[in-house]
């Protein structure tokens, strides 16, 4: 009887423990202690990990952890991993591709980063130039571009690709849906957009009321097209494996 | 987005990120990849973290800084990763994102919300890269 109760208890613990694992948002622990060097990367970007591994595991004069990270991330920029890294992907509303990148040295706590950088293909190399040659942490936009070129990186270059332009063209033909706008008109179409100053949480009816009051009759005719105010799934962002940060 | 961490033979830690960001973003929009402590963070004394997902939401919570500080307080990588994800999911139940955590002993883990996540790993006990899948 006692062993039966113990067996039952064991089964319950196994079953409940499994649920906890699944319910805990996928926490998953792996061993792997004490086997340096080690390279870890988001996603199955095997070539990037191999590129970093080659640098950090080289016999004799192995590269530093920083050099290995730059090599691995640069490999993904060249390979355009998943279309979410490097030039030629993720066009903005104007069809342009811009790059964000960061490098951090866990020994010195130094960081170099670039954001919304235009016309330069080497994102993480530019970030490392910020870390190595300035006291700053983050440079952005066209000023980051000028800095990178002044430090010897190739550019300016067009970061679009036939695929990114085609993606952008189809999106525009689909009334620029989905998009990242809210509380603007026209919500269901391409811009230019105009703000609706409505306190958050108001209903669509009050939005119409605001528009009539502020825009007058001109907006009357627009309400026939219900998508004038109705964005496609306003809260359903299209974040997925091939569209994310 | 790639977010990568390397611990070399001397135990020095580095992280890096690179991305072209969200598709059809409003021009000028920056994701969380270049934001210190959001998509990546490292400290030789503790370990490293990498993250990916909806950068507009994630950068508000600095998940990787959180992971490092949790591990600094003694939390295991798995619990530190889940804690960081849960802090965001509690405020934004629909958010999509993931983190990996690795401590200075090389113990690693992943956690995710809203999608299935994978991270890649190579250490000196492996012959090639291994891919680990983490379900939400």
CSV table of C-alpha atoms in Angstrom, one decimal:
chain,number,residue,atom,x,y,z
A,1,UNK,CA,0.0,0.0,0.0
A,2,UNK,CA,2.8,2.4,1.0
A,3,UNK,CA,4.8,1.8,-2.2
A,4,UNK,CA,1.6,2.3,-4.2
A,5,UNK,CA,1.1,5.7,-2.6
A,6,UNK,CA,4.7,6.6,-3.2
A,7,UNK,CA,4.4,5.6,-6.9
A,8,UNK,CA,1.2,7.7,-7.2
A,9,UNK,CA,2.9,10.6,-5.5
A,10,UNK,CA,5.9,10.3,-7.9
A,11,UNK,CA,3.6,10.3,-10.9
A,12,UNK,CA,1.7,13.3,-9.6
A,13,UNK,CA,5.0,15.2,-9.1
A,14,UNK,CA,6.2,14.3,-12.6
A,15,UNK,CA,2.9,15.4,-14.1
A,16,UNK,CA,2.6,18.6,-12.1
A,17,UNK,CA,6.3,19.4,-12.6
A,18,UNK,CA,5.9,19.1,-16.4
A,19,UNK,CA,3.0,21.6,-16.3
A,20,UNK,CA,5.1,24.0,-14.3
A,21,UNK,CA,7.8,23.8,-16.9
A,22,UNK,CA,5.4,24.4,-19.8
A,23,UNK,CA,3.5,27.1,-18.0
A,24,UNK,CA,6.7,28.9,-17.1
A,25,UNK,CA,7.1,30.4,-20.4
A,26,UNK,CA,9.5,27.9,-21.7
A,27,UNK,CA,12.2,28.1,-19.1
A,28,UNK,CA,14.7,25.5,-20.1
A,29,UNK,CA,17.9,24.8,-18.3
A,30,UNK,CA,20.9,23.1,-19.8
A,31,UNK,CA,24.1,22.1,-18.1
A,32,UNK,CA,27.3,22.9,-19.9
A,33,UNK,CA,29.4,24.4,-17.1
A,34,UNK,CA,33.1,24.9,-17.4
A,35,UNK,CA,33.7,24.1,-21.0
A,36,UNK,CA,35.2,27.4,-22.4
A,37,UNK,CA,35.3,28.9,-24.8
A,38,UNK,CA,31.6,29.0,-25.5
A,39,UNK,CA,29.5,30.8,-28.1
A,40,UNK,CA,25.7,31.4,-27.8
A,41,UNK,CA,23.4,33.1,-30.3
A,42,UNK,CA,19.8,33.7,-30.7
A,43,UNK,CA,18.1,31.5,-33.4
A,44,UNK,CA,19.7,28.6,-35.4
A,45,UNK,CA,22.3,30.9,-36.9
A,46,UNK,CA,24.9,28.1,-37.2
A,47,UNK,CA,27.2,29.9,-39.6
A,48,UNK,CA,27.4,32.9,-37.3
A,49,UNK,CA,28.3,30.7,-34.3
A,50,UNK,CA,30.9,28.8,-36.4
A,51,UNK,CA,32.5,32.2,-37.4
A,52,UNK,CA,32.7,33.3,-33.8
A,53,UNK,CA,34.0,29.9,-32.7
A,54,UNK,CA,36.8,30.0,-35.2
A,55,UNK,CA,38.1,33.2,-33.8
A,56,UNK,CA,37.7,32.4,-30.1
A,57,UNK,CA,39.0,28.8,-30.3
A,58,UNK,CA,41.9,29.3,-32.6
A,59,UNK,CA,45.0,27.5,-31.2
A,60,UNK,CA,47.8,29.8,-30.3
A,61,UNK,CA,46.8,33.4,-30.7
A,62,UNK,CA,43.0,33.0,-30.2
A,63,UNK,CA,40.9,36.1,-30.8
A,64,UNK,CA,39.2,37.8,-27.9
A,65,UNK,CA,35.6,37.4,-26.9
A,66,UNK,CA,34.9,40.9,-28.4
A,67,UNK,CA,36.6,39.9,-31.7
A,68,UNK,CA,34.6,36.7,-31.8
A,69,UNK,CA,31.3,38.5,-31.3
A,70,UNK,CA,32.1,40.9,-34.1
A,71,UNK,CA,33.1,38.0,-36.4
A,72,UNK,CA,29.9,36.1,-35.6
A,73,UNK,CA,27.5,39.1,-36.0
A,74,UNK,CA,29.3,40.2,-39.2
A,75,UNK,CA,28.8,36.8,-40.6
A,76,UNK,CA,25.0,37.2,-40.1
A,77,UNK,CA,25.1,40.6,-41.7
A,78,UNK,CA,26.7,39.2,-44.8
A,79,UNK,CA,24.4,36.1,-44.8
A,80,UNK,CA,21.4,38.3,-44.1
A,81,UNK,CA,20.3,35.8,-41.5
A,82,UNK,CA,16.5,35.2,-41.7
A,83,UNK,CA,16.2,38.5,-43.5
A,84,UNK,CA,16.3,40.2,-40.1
A,85,UNK,CA,20.0,41.0,-40.0
A,86,UNK,CA,22.1,43.2,-42.3
A,87,UNK,CA,21.2,45.0,-45.5
A,88,UNK,CA,18.4,44.0,-47.9
A,89,UNK,CA,15.6,43.4,-45.4
A,90,UNK,CA,12.9,44.9,-43.2
A,91,UNK,CA,12.2,48.1,-45.2
A,92,UNK,CA,10.7,51.0,-43.4
A,93,UNK,CA,7.6,52.9,-44.7
A,94,UNK,CA,9.8,54.7,-47.2
A,95,UNK,CA,11.2,51.4,-48.4
A,96,UNK,CA,14.6,52.1,-46.8
A,97,UNK,CA,16.6,49.6,-44.7
A,98,UNK,CA,18.5,51.0,-41.7
A,99,UNK,CA,20.7,49.0,-39.2
A,100,UNK,CA,21.0,48.8,-35.4
A,101,UNK,CA,23.9,47.1,-33.7
A,102,UNK,CA,25.7,47.0,-30.4
A,103,UNK,CA,29.0,45.5,-29.0
A,104,UNK,CA,29.7,45.2,-25.2
A,105,UNK,CA,32.9,44.2,-23.4
A,106,UNK,CA,32.0,42.5,-20.2
A,107,UNK,CA,35.5,43.1,-18.7
A,108,UNK,CA,35.6,46.9,-19.2
A,109,UNK,CA,31.8,47.4,-19.4
A,110,UNK,CA,32.4,49.5,-22.5
A,111,UNK,CA,29.7,49.6,-25.1
A,112,UNK,CA,29.6,50.8,-28.7
A,113,UNK,CA,26.3,51.0,-30.6
A,114,UNK,CA,24.7,52.5,-33.7
A,115,UNK,CA,21.0,52.9,-34.4
A,116,UNK,CA,18.9,53.7,-37.5
A,117,UNK,CA,22.2,53.9,-39.3
A,118,UNK,CA,21.8,54.6,-43.1
A,119,UNK,CA,23.9,53.6,-46.1
A,120,UNK,CA,26.5,51.4,-44.2
A,121,UNK,CA,26.3,47.6,-44.5
A,122,UNK,CA,28.6,46.8,-41.5
A,123,UNK,CA,26.5,47.4,-38.5
A,124,UNK,CA,28.5,45.8,-35.7
A,125,UNK,CA,31.8,46.9,-37.1
A,126,UNK,CA,30.5,50.5,-36.9
A,127,UNK,CA,29.4,49.8,-33.3
A,128,UNK,CA,32.9,48.6,-32.5
A,129,UNK,CA,34.4,51.8,-34.0
A,130,UNK,CA,32.2,53.8,-31.6
A,131,UNK,CA,33.5,51.7,-28.7
A,132,UNK,CA,37.2,51.9,-29.8
A,133,UNK,CA,37.4,55.5,-31.0
A,134,UNK,CA,35.0,57.6,-28.9
A,135,UNK,CA,34.0,58.0,-25.3
A,136,UNK,CA,30.4,57.7,-26.4
A,137,UNK,CA,28.1,54.7,-26.3
A,138,UNK,CA,25.5,55.3,-29.1
A,139,UNK,CA,25.5,57.2,-32.4
A,140,UNK,CA,22.4,57.4,-34.5
A,141,UNK,CA,21.2,58.0,-38.1
A,142,UNK,CA,23.1,59.9,-40.7
A,143,UNK,CA,25.6,61.2,-38.2
A,144,UNK,CA,26.5,57.6,-37.4
A,145,UNK,CA,26.9,57.1,-41.1
A,146,UNK,CA,29.3,60.0,-41.4
A,147,UNK,CA,31.3,58.7,-38.4
A,148,UNK,CA,31.6,55.2,-39.8
A,149,UNK,CA,32.8,56.4,-43.2
A,150,UNK,CA,35.3,58.8,-41.5
A,151,UNK,CA,36.6,55.8,-39.6
A,152,UNK,CA,37.2,53.9,-42.8
A,153,UNK,CA,34.1,51.7,-43.3
A,154,UNK,CA,32.8,51.4,-46.9
A,155,UNK,CA,29.9,53.7,-47.9
A,156,UNK,CA,27.6,55.3,-48.6
A,157,UNK,CA,25.7,52.3,-50.1
A,158,UNK,CA,22.1,51.5,-50.9
A,159,UNK,CA,20.9,49.0,-48.2
A,160,UNK,CA,17.8,47.9,-50.2
A,161,UNK,CA,17.5,44.7,-52.2
A,162,UNK,CA,15.1,43.5,-54.9
A,163,UNK,CA,13.4,41.5,-52.2
A,164,UNK,CA,13.0,44.4,-49.7
A,165,UNK,CA,11.7,46.7,-52.5
A,166,UNK,CA,9.2,44.0,-53.7
A,167,UNK,CA,8.0,43.5,-50.1
A,168,UNK,CA,7.5,47.2,-49.6
A,169,UNK,CA,5.7,47.6,-53.0
A,170,UNK,CA,3.2,44.8,-52.1
A,171,UNK,CA,2.7,46.4,-48.7
A,172,UNK,CA,1.8,49.8,-50.2
A,173,UNK,CA,-0.6,48.1,-52.6
A,174,UNK,CA,-2.2,46.7,-49.5
A,175,UNK,CA,-3.0,50.1,-48.1
A,176,UNK,CA,0.1,50.1,-46.0
A,177,UNK,CA,-1.3,47.4,-43.7
A,178,UNK,CA,-0.2,46.4,-41.1
A,179,UNK,CA,1.6,49.4,-39.7
A,180,UNK,CA,2.7,50.8,-36.4
A,181,UNK,CA,0.4,53.9,-36.3
A,182,UNK,CA,-2.4,54.6,-33.8
A,183,UNK,CA,-4.8,57.5,-33.1
A,184,UNK,CA,-4.3,58.9,-36.5
A,185,UNK,CA,-6.3,59.3,-39.7
A,186,UNK,CA,-6.5,57.7,-42.2
A,187,UNK,CA,-5.9,54.6,-40.1
A,188,UNK,CA,-6.8,52.0,-42.7
A,189,UNK,CA,-4.6,53.4,-45.5
A,190,UNK,CA,-1.2,54.9,-46.3
A,191,UNK,CA,-0.2,58.3,-45.0
A,192,UNK,CA,0.3,61.1,-44.7
A,193,UNK,CA,-1.3,60.7,-41.2
A,194,UNK,CA,-2.9,63.3,-39.0
A,195,UNK,CA,-3.2,62.9,-35.2
A,196,UNK,CA,-6.6,62.5,-33.6
A,197,UNK,CA,-6.3,64.0,-30.1
A,198,UNK,CA,-8.6,61.6,-28.4
A,199,UNK,CA,-8.0,60.6,-24.7
A,200,UNK,CA,-7.0,57.0,-24.7
A,201,UNK,CA,-9.8,54.5,-24.3
A,202,UNK,CA,-12.4,56.6,-26.2
A,203,UNK,CA,-14.8,54.8,-28.6
A,204,UNK,CA,-14.8,55.1,-32.3
A,205,UNK,CA,-18.0,57.1,-32.2
A,206,UNK,CA,-16.2,59.9,-30.2
A,207,UNK,CA,-13.4,59.8,-32.7
A,208,UNK,CA,-16.0,60.5,-35.4
A,209,UNK,CA,-17.4,63.3,-33.2
A,210,UNK,CA,-13.9,64.8,-32.8
A,211,UNK,CA,-13.2,64.6,-36.5
A,212,UNK,CA,-16.5,66.4,-37.4
A,213,UNK,CA,-15.7,69.1,-34.8
A,214,UNK,CA,-12.2,69.6,-35.9
A,215,UNK,CA,-12.3,68.7,-39.6
A,216,UNK,CA,-15.8,69.8,-40.4
A,217,UNK,CA,-18.0,68.4,-43.2
A,218,UNK,CA,-15.0,67.5,-45.3
A,219,UNK,CA,-14.7,64.2,-43.3
A,220,UNK,CA,-18.3,63.3,-43.9
A,221,UNK,CA,-17.7,61.6,-47.2
A,222,UNK,CA,-14.8,59.7,-45.8
A,223,UNK,CA,-16.9,57.8,-43.3
A,224,UNK,CA,-18.5,55.7,-46.0
A,225,UNK,CA,-15.2,53.8,-46.3
A,226,UNK,CA,-15.3,52.2,-42.9
A,227,UNK,CA,-11.6,51.4,-43.1
A,228,UNK,CA,-10.9,55.1,-42.9
A,229,UNK,CA,-10.9,54.6,-39.1
A,230,UNK,CA,-10.5,50.9,-38.9
A,231,UNK,CA,-6.8,49.7,-39.0
A,232,UNK,CA,-6.4,46.1,-39.7
A,233,UNK,CA,-6.1,44.4,-36.2
A,234,UNK,CA,-4.7,47.5,-34.6
A,235,UNK,CA,-3.4,45.4,-31.7
A,236,UNK,CA,-2.2,42.4,-33.7
A,237,UNK,CA,1.4,43.4,-34.4
A,238,UNK,CA,3.0,41.2,-37.1
A,239,UNK,CA,6.0,40.2,-34.9
A,240,UNK,CA,7.3,36.8,-36.0
A,241,UNK,CA,10.4,34.8,-36.8
A,242,UNK,CA,11.0,36.9,-39.9
A,243,UNK,CA,10.0,40.3,-38.6
A,244,UNK,CA,11.3,41.2,-35.2
A,245,UNK,CA,14.2,43.0,-33.4
B,1,UNK,CA,18.0,39.9,-35.0
B,2,UNK,CA,21.2,38.2,-33.9
B,3,UNK,CA,22.2,38.6,-30.3
B,4,UNK,CA,25.4,36.7,-29.5
B,5,UNK,CA,27.5,36.1,-26.4
B,6,UNK,CA,31.0,34.7,-26.2
B,7,UNK,CA,33.0,33.6,-23.1
B,8,UNK,CA,36.7,33.1,-24.1
B,9,UNK,CA,39.3,30.8,-22.5
B,10,UNK,CA,40.2,33.4,-19.9
B,11,UNK,CA,36.6,33.8,-18.9
B,12,UNK,CA,36.2,37.2,-20.6
B,13,UNK,CA,32.7,37.8,-21.7
B,14,UNK,CA,31.4,39.9,-24.6
B,15,UNK,CA,28.0,40.3,-26.3
B,16,UNK,CA,26.8,41.9,-29.5
B,17,UNK,CA,23.7,42.4,-31.6
B,18,UNK,CA,22.8,43.3,-35.2
B,19,UNK,CA,19.5,43.8,-36.8
B,20,UNK,CA,17.6,45.6,-39.6
B,21,UNK,CA,14.7,46.0,-37.2
B,22,UNK,CA,10.9,45.7,-37.7
B,23,UNK,CA,9.5,45.7,-41.2
B,24,UNK,CA,7.4,48.7,-42.3
B,25,UNK,CA,8.5,50.6,-39.2
B,26,UNK,CA,7.9,54.4,-39.1
B,27,UNK,CA,11.1,56.0,-40.5
B,28,UNK,CA,13.5,56.8,-37.7
B,29,UNK,CA,12.3,54.0,-35.4
B,30,UNK,CA,15.0,52.2,-33.5
B,31,UNK,CA,14.5,48.7,-32.0
B,32,UNK,CA,16.0,47.4,-28.8
B,33,UNK,CA,19.1,45.8,-30.4
B,34,UNK,CA,21.4,48.9,-29.8
B,35,UNK,CA,19.9,49.7,-26.4
B,36,UNK,CA,22.3,48.6,-23.7
B,37,UNK,CA,20.7,46.1,-21.3
B,38,UNK,CA,17.8,45.3,-23.6
B,39,UNK,CA,18.9,42.9,-26.4
B,40,UNK,CA,22.3,42.1,-24.8
B,41,UNK,CA,24.3,42.7,-21.6
B,42,UNK,CA,27.5,41.2,-20.2
B,43,UNK,CA,29.6,41.3,-17.1
B,44,UNK,CA,32.7,39.2,-16.6
B,45,UNK,CA,31.7,38.8,-12.9
B,46,UNK,CA,28.3,37.2,-13.8
B,47,UNK,CA,27.8,36.1,-17.4
B,48,UNK,CA,25.8,37.2,-20.4
B,49,UNK,CA,22.4,37.6,-21.8
B,50,UNK,CA,20.9,37.9,-25.3
B,51,UNK,CA,17.3,38.8,-26.3
B,52,UNK,CA,15.1,39.1,-29.4
B,53,UNK,CA,11.5,39.9,-30.2
B,54,UNK,CA,9.2,42.9,-30.2
B,55,UNK,CA,11.8,45.6,-29.5
B,56,UNK,CA,9.3,48.4,-29.0
B,57,UNK,CA,8.0,46.6,-25.9
B,58,UNK,CA,11.2,44.8,-24.7
B,59,UNK,CA,13.3,48.0,-24.5
B,60,UNK,CA,10.9,49.3,-21.9
B,61,UNK,CA,11.9,46.5,-19.5
B,62,UNK,CA,15.7,46.0,-20.2
B,63,UNK,CA,15.3,42.2,-19.9
B,64,UNK,CA,19.1,41.4,-20.3
B,65,UNK,CA,20.1,43.9,-17.6
B,66,UNK,CA,17.5,42.2,-15.4
B,67,UNK,CA,18.9,38.7,-16.2
B,68,UNK,CA,22.4,39.7,-15.3
B,69,UNK,CA,21.4,41.4,-12.1
B,70,UNK,CA,19.2,38.3,-11.1
B,71,UNK,CA,22.2,36.0,-11.7
B,72,UNK,CA,24.4,38.4,-9.8
B,73,UNK,CA,22.0,37.8,-6.8
B,74,UNK,CA,22.5,34.1,-7.2
B,75,UNK,CA,19.6,33.1,-9.5
B,76,UNK,CA,20.2,30.2,-11.9
B,77,UNK,CA,20.2,31.1,-15.6
B,78,UNK,CA,16.9,29.3,-16.2
B,79,UNK,CA,15.1,31.2,-13.4
B,80,UNK,CA,16.7,34.5,-14.3
B,81,UNK,CA,15.6,34.1,-18.0
B,82,UNK,CA,12.0,33.2,-17.0
B,83,UNK,CA,11.8,36.0,-14.4
B,84,UNK,CA,12.8,38.6,-17.1
B,85,UNK,CA,10.2,37.2,-19.6
B,86,UNK,CA,7.5,37.0,-16.9
B,87,UNK,CA,8.0,40.7,-15.9
B,88,UNK,CA,7.2,41.7,-19.4
B,89,UNK,CA,4.4,39.2,-20.0
B,90,UNK,CA,2.6,40.4,-16.8
B,91,UNK,CA,2.3,43.9,-18.3
B,92,UNK,CA,1.9,42.9,-22.0
B,93,UNK,CA,0.3,39.4,-22.2
B,94,UNK,CA,0.4,39.5,-26.0
B,95,UNK,CA,4.1,40.4,-26.3
B,96,UNK,CA,6.5,38.3,-28.4
B,97,UNK,CA,10.0,37.8,-27.2
B,98,UNK,CA,12.8,35.5,-25.9
B,99,UNK,CA,16.0,35.6,-23.9
B,100,UNK,CA,19.0,33.3,-23.4
B,101,UNK,CA,21.1,33.5,-20.3
B,102,UNK,CA,24.6,32.0,-19.6
B,103,UNK,CA,26.5,32.4,-16.3
B,104,UNK,CA,30.2,32.6,-15.9
B,105,UNK,CA,30.4,28.9,-15.3
B,106,UNK,CA,28.9,28.3,-18.7
B,107,UNK,CA,25.5,27.1,-17.5
B,108,UNK,CA,22.9,28.3,-20.0
B,109,UNK,CA,19.1,28.5,-20.4
B,110,UNK,CA,16.4,30.1,-22.5
B,111,UNK,CA,12.9,31.5,-22.0
B,112,UNK,CA,10.3,32.8,-24.4
B,113,UNK,CA,6.7,34.2,-24.7
B,114,UNK,CA,4.4,34.3,-27.7
B,115,UNK,CA,6.5,32.1,-30.0
B,116,UNK,CA,8.8,29.1,-30.0
B,117,UNK,CA,12.4,30.2,-29.6
B,118,UNK,CA,15.7,28.6,-30.6
B,119,UNK,CA,19.2,29.5,-29.6
B,120,UNK,CA,22.5,28.1,-30.9
B,121,UNK,CA,25.5,27.0,-28.8
B,122,UNK,CA,29.0,25.7,-29.3
B,123,UNK,CA,31.5,25.0,-26.5
B,124,UNK,CA,34.7,22.9,-26.3
B,125,UNK,CA,32.9,19.7,-25.5
B,126,UNK,CA,30.9,19.8,-28.8
B,127,UNK,CA,32.0,18.8,-32.3
B,128,UNK,CA,29.7,21.4,-33.9
B,129,UNK,CA,27.0,23.9,-33.2
B,130,UNK,CA,23.9,22.6,-31.3
B,131,UNK,CA,20.5,24.2,-31.6
B,132,UNK,CA,18.3,24.3,-28.5
B,133,UNK,CA,14.5,24.8,-28.8
B,134,UNK,CA,12.5,26.5,-26.1
B,135,UNK,CA,8.7,26.3,-26.3
B,136,UNK,CA,6.5,29.0,-24.8
